[in-house]
Amino acid sequence: MKKKTTIYDIAKALNITVSTVSRALSGFPAISETTRNAVIATAKRLNYSPNRLASALKSGKTHIIGVIVPSVQAHFFASVIHSIEEGLKGMGYRVILYQSNESVENEINGVKTLLEAQVDGIIASMSLETEDVSHFAEVIAQHKPLILFDRVHDELKVPTVTLNDFRAGYLATQHLIDRGYKTIAFVTTSHRVKIFNDRLNGYKAALKDNQLPLIEEHIILGGLSIKDGRFGAGKLMRNHQKPDAIIAGDDFTALGVIKKLIEINETPPKIGVIGFANEAFSAYITPTLSTIDQHANQMGHECAQLFLKMIQQENPYKQIDHIILEPALIERQSTEIRN
C-alpha cells in the first residue's frame, strides 16, 4: 500500500519546518504569499490529504461552517451560499448546508444537527414560520459565531447582513407611481417576518408621500409562491375597485401574478407588476419582470467577512456589526409606461 503523504513530506520537499507547512495550510496570516503558494502547490503534487479529524481534536476547530436557508431553489439563496463558500474556502473552511423549507421545526433540527457536527459557526436566514428564536440561543451559549442574513430577528443580538427593506418597498412603489400607475396593490406573506413587514411599510409610506389612497382590500396577505401569486391576483381583479399595478412579496409570487393576469387578458404592463430578489428567471419570462435586486452575492461576501472577523476575537460578540445594503431597481417590461 502506498504511504500516505504527511506534512513532514511537504516540509522535507521544500526544506522548511513542519510548523511553517501547518500554518500555511491553515491560512495563518503571518505566512508569506510566496511560501503559502509553494506549500499548496507541493501538497497538490504529492496528493496530500489532511487528517481533518486529528486537526479538529488538536485545535478544537473543524473548519466547517453551517449555513441554514429556507430553500436553495431560490436563486437568491443559492447565490448567497456560493458567495459564502467563495469567501471562506481560501481560509480552509467548508460549508454544510441545511434547508428549513420554511419550517421552524426543520430549522430547530438544523441548528441541533449542525452543532452536533461541531461546526465552528452558523450563518442563517430564518424560515417564514420562525417567531420564537430560542433555538439559536444555544449557538451563542457555545460561544460560536452566529450571523443572520436577509431574514433576521431583533431579539437576537448577533451580527446581521440585511437589505434596507423599507427602502426596497418604497422604491418599488415609487417606480410604479413614476410609471403612471395610481391604484397599487400588494400581495405578500401573512407571516410576521421583519423584511416583509418593512417592505409593506415602505409601500404605505410611498403612497402617503404621493397623496395616493391606501386601500386595505388591496393588501393580500397569504403565502409566497407562484400559487399564492395567482390566488392574490385573481382576488384583486375581482375587487370592485381593481388595481392598475401589483407589488409581489417576491419574484415567485410575482410570476404567479403575471400568469393569472395573462389568463384574464390583463397582461403586464396593462397591469404593472414588480417583485423582489431579481431571481434568474425574471429576465427570461414574458413579459420580463421588473424587480428589486437584493445584492445576493454581496450579502454572502459580507457574511463570510463577518465570520472571519468574529473568529479572530476572543469573544465573537465583542463587536456586533449590522451591515445594511441598499436595494437596486431593475426595470423591465412588466412596468413599462402604458400607451
Coordinates of N, CA and C in Angstrom, one line a residue, residues 76 150-151 163-173 186 188-189 193-206 224 247-251 275-277 292-294 299 327:
F76 N -31.7 33.5 -5.2 CA -31.2 34.4 -4.3 C -30.4 33.7 -3.2
D150 N -30.5 38.5 5.6 CA -31.8 38.7 5.0 C -33.0 38.7 6.0
R151 N -33.3 37.5 6.5 CA -34.4 37.4 7.5 C -33.8 37.3 8.8
L163 N -30.9 43.8 3.8 CA -31.3 44.8 2.8 C -32.0 45.9 3.5
N164 N -32.0 47.2 3.1 CA -32.8 48.2 3.6 C -34.2 47.9 3.0
D165 N -35.0 47.1 3.7 CA -36.3 46.6 3.1 C -37.4 47.6 3.1
F166 N -37.3 48.6 4.0 CA -38.3 49.7 4.0 C -38.0 50.5 2.7
R167 N -36.8 50.8 2.4 CA -36.4 51.5 1.2 C -36.8 50.6 -0.1
A168 N -36.6 49.3 0.0 CA -37.0 48.5 -1.1 C -38.5 48.6 -1.4
G169 N -39.3 48.5 -0.4 CA -40.8 48.6 -0.6 C -41.1 50.0 -1.2
Y170 N -40.5 51.0 -0.6 CA -40.7 52.4 -1.1 C -40.3 52.5 -2.5
L171 N -39.1 52.0 -2.9 CA -38.6 52.1 -4.2 C -39.5 51.4 -5.3
A172 N -40.0 50.3 -4.9 CA -40.9 49.5 -5.9 C -42.1 50.3 -6.1
T173 N -42.7 50.9 -5.0 CA -44.0 51.6 -5.1 C -43.7 52.9 -5.9
F186 N -50.7 45.1 -3.1 CA -49.5 44.5 -2.5 C -50.0 43.0 -2.1
T188 N -48.5 39.7 -0.4 CA -47.3 39.3 0.4 C -47.7 38.3 1.4
T189 N -46.7 37.9 2.3 CA -47.0 36.8 3.3 C -47.7 37.4 4.5
V193 N -42.7 38.4 9.5 CA -41.2 38.4 9.3 C -40.8 39.8 9.0
K194 N -39.7 40.3 9.6 CA -39.4 41.7 9.6 C -39.2 42.2 8.2
I195 N -38.5 41.5 7.3 CA -38.2 42.1 6.0 C -39.5 42.4 5.2
F196 N -40.5 41.5 5.4 CA -41.7 41.7 4.6 C -42.6 42.8 5.2
N197 N -42.6 42.9 6.6 CA -43.2 44.0 7.2 C -42.6 45.3 6.8
D198 N -41.3 45.4 6.7 CA -40.6 46.6 6.3 C -41.0 47.0 4.9
R199 N -41.0 46.0 4.0 CA -41.4 46.3 2.6 C -42.8 46.8 2.5
L200 N -43.7 46.3 3.3 CA -45.1 46.7 3.3 C -45.2 48.1 3.9
N201 N -44.4 48.4 4.9 CA -44.4 49.8 5.5 C -43.8 50.8 4.5
G202 N -42.8 50.4 3.7 CA -42.3 51.2 2.7 C -43.3 51.6 1.6
Y203 N -44.1 50.6 1.2 CA -45.2 50.7 0.3 C -46.2 51.8 0.8
K204 N -46.6 51.6 2.0 CA -47.6 52.5 2.6 C -47.0 53.9 2.7
A205 N -45.7 54.1 3.0 CA -45.1 55.4 3.1 C -45.1 56.1 1.7
A206 N -44.8 55.3 0.7 CA -44.7 55.9 -0.7 C -46.1 56.4 -1.1
L224 N -46.0 33.0 0.0 CA -45.1 33.4 -1.0 C -44.8 32.3 -2.0
I247 N -47.7 44.9 -6.5 CA -46.4 44.6 -6.0 C -46.5 43.2 -5.3
A248 N -45.5 42.3 -5.7 CA -45.5 40.9 -5.1 C -44.4 40.8 -4.1
G249 N -44.6 40.0 -3.0 CA -43.6 39.9 -1.9 C -42.3 39.3 -2.4
D250 N -42.3 38.5 -3.4 CA -41.0 38.1 -4.0 C -41.3 37.8 -5.5
D251 N -40.2 37.4 -6.2 CA -40.3 37.1 -7.6 C -41.2 35.9 -8.0
G275 N -41.6 42.6 -8.5 CA -41.3 41.7 -7.4 C -40.0 42.1 -6.7
F276 N -39.5 41.1 -5.9 CA -38.2 41.3 -5.1 C -37.3 40.1 -5.3
A277 N -36.0 40.4 -5.4 CA -35.0 39.3 -5.4 C -34.2 39.2 -6.7
I292 N -36.7 44.2 -7.6 CA -35.7 44.9 -6.7 C -34.6 43.9 -6.4
D293 N -33.4 44.3 -6.8 CA -32.2 43.5 -6.6 C -31.8 43.6 -5.1
Q294 N -31.5 42.4 -4.5 CA -31.2 42.3 -3.1 C -29.7 42.1 -2.9
M299 N -24.2 40.1 -0.2 CA -24.7 39.7 1.1 C -23.9 38.5 1.6
P327 N -31.1 48.7 -1.7 CA -31.7 48.0 -2.9 C -31.5 48.7 -4.2

